[in-house]
Coordinates of C-alpha atoms in Angstrom, one line a residue:
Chain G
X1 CA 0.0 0.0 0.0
X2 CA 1.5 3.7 -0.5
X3 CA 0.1 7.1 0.7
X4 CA -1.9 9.0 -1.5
X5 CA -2.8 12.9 -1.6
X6 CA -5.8 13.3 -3.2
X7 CA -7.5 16.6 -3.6
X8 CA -11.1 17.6 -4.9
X9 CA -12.9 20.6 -5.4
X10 CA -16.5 20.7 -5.1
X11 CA -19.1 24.0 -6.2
X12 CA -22.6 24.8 -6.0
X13 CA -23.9 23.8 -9.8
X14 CA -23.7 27.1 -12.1
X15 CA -27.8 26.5 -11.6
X16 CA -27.7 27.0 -7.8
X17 CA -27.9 30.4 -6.2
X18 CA -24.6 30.8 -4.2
X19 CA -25.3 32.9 -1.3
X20 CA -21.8 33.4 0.1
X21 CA -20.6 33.7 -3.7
X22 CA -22.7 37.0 -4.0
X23 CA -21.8 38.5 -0.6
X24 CA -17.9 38.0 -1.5
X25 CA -18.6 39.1 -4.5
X26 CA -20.3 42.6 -3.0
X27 CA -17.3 42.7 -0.9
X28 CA -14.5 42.6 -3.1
X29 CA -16.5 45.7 -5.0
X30 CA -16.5 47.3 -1.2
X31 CA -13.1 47.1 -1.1
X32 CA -12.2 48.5 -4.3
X33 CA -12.3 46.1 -7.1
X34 CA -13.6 46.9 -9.9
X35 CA -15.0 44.6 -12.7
X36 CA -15.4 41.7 -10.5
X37 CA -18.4 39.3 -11.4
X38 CA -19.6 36.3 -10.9
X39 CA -17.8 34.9 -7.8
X40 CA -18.7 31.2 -6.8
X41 CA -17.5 29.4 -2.8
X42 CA -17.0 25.9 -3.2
X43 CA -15.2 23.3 -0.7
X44 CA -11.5 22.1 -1.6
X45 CA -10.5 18.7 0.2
X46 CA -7.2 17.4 0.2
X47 CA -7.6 14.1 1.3
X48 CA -4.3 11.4 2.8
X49 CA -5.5 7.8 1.8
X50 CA -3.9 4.4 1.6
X51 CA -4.2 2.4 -1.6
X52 CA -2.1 0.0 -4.0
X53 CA -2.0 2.1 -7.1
X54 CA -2.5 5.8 -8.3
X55 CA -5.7 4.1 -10.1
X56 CA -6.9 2.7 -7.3
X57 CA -6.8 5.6 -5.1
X58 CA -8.3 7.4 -7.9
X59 CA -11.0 5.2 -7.6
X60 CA -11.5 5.4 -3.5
X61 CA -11.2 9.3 -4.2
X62 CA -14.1 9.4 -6.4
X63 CA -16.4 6.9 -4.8
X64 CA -16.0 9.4 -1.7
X65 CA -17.0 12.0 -3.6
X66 CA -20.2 10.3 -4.5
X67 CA -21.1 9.0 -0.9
X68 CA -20.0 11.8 1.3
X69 CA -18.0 14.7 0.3
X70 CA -20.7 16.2 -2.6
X71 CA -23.9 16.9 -2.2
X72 CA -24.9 15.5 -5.6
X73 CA -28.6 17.5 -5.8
X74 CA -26.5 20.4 -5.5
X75 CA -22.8 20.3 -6.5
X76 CA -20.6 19.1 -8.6
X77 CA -17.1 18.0 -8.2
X78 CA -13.4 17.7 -9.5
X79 CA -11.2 15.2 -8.9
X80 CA -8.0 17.6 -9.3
X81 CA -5.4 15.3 -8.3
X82 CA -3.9 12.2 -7.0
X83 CA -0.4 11.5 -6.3
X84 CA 2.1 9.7 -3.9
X85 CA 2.6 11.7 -0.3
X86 CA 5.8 13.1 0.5
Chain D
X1 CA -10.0 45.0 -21.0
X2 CA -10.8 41.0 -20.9
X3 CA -13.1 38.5 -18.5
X4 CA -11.1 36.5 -16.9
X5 CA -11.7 33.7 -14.2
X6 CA -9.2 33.1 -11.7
X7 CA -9.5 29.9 -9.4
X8 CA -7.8 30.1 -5.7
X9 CA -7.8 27.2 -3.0
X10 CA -7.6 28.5 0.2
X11 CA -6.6 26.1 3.1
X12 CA -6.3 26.0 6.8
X13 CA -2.5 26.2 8.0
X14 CA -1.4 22.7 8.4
X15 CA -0.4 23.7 12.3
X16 CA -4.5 24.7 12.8
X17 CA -6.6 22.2 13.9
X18 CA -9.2 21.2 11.4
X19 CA -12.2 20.2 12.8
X20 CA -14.4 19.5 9.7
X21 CA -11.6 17.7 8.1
X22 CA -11.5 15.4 11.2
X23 CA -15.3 15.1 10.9
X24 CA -14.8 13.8 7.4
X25 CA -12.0 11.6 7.9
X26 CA -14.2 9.8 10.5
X27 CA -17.3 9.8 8.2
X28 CA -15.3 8.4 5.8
X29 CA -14.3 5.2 8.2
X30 CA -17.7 5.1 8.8
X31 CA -18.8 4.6 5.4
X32 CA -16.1 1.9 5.0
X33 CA -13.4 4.0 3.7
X34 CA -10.0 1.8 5.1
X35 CA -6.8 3.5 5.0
X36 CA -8.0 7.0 5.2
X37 CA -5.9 9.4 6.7
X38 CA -5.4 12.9 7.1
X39 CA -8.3 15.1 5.7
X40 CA -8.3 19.1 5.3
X41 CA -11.4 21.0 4.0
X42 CA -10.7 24.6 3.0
X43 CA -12.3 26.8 0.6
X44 CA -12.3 26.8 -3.1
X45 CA -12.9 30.2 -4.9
X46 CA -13.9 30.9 -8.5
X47 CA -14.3 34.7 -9.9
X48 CA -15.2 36.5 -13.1
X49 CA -13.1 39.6 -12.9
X50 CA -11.9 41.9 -16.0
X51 CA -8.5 43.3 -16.1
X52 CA -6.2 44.3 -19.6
X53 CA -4.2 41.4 -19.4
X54 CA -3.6 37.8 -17.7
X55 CA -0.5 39.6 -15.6
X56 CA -3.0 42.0 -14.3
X57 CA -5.6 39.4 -13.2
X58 CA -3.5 37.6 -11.4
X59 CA -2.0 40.4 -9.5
X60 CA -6.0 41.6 -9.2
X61 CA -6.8 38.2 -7.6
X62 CA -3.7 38.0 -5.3
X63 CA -4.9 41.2 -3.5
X64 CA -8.3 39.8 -3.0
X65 CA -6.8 36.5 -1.5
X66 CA -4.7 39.0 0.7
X67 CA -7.3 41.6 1.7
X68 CA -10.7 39.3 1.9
X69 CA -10.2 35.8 0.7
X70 CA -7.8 34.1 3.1
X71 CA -7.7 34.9 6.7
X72 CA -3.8 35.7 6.8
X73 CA -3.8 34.7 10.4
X74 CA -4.8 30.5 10.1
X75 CA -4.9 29.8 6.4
X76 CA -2.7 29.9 3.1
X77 CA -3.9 30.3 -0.4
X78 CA -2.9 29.1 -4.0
X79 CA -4.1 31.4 -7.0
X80 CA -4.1 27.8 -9.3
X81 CA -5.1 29.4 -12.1
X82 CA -5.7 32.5 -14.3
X83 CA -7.7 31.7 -17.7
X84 CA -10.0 33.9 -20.2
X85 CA -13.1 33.3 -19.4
X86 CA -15.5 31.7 -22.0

């Protein structure tokens, strides 16, 4: 078995109001910026998991996405990366 | 002036104590996940924001990570990416 680092992003679907999306959004105009649009909050998991290949820890990784870490009525996610732990 | 969208990942200091990650390495175990170990849950940030070139969104973006996005105190950010937008 090796160590694995997996990391996923997961965001409200572009079809779901994004509540703390529009306030950072509002905020960042507050401040200053100017031209900023659409802004969108989403979770980013980075993950430390045992597993006998990169494929197979690819596969762990997504199969916890499905069961627990996205909500799939409301989210989607990205499996951004696997790769051996330092 | 262009759209672009910039993508940051903003995570909690690896010396802070992550509470929700802890929550979901132990959900995970739960759900029958062996080998799981270490899990951090931070924030992942997509915005529209124009600026006259790539350079200048990504310097746009860093100050927002500095001044709203990331509290500088417990978490780091990564500004992964810097595209024009669709």
């Amino acid at each position: 078995m090796t160590r694995f680092r997996a990391r996923v992003r997961v965001m409200p679907r572009s079809s779901i109001l994004d509540p703390q999306g529009q306030a950072v959004s509002h905020a960042l105009g507050e401040l200053g910026f100017g031209g900023v649009g659409e802004v969108r909050v989403g979770r980013a998991v980075e993950l430390l998991l045992d597993a006998a290949s990169a494929d197979a820890a690819r596969a762990d990784a997504l199969q916890m996405c499905e069961r627990l870490l996205a909500n799939p009525v409301t989210e989607d996610y990205v499996l951004e990366g696997v790769e051996p732990a330092a």
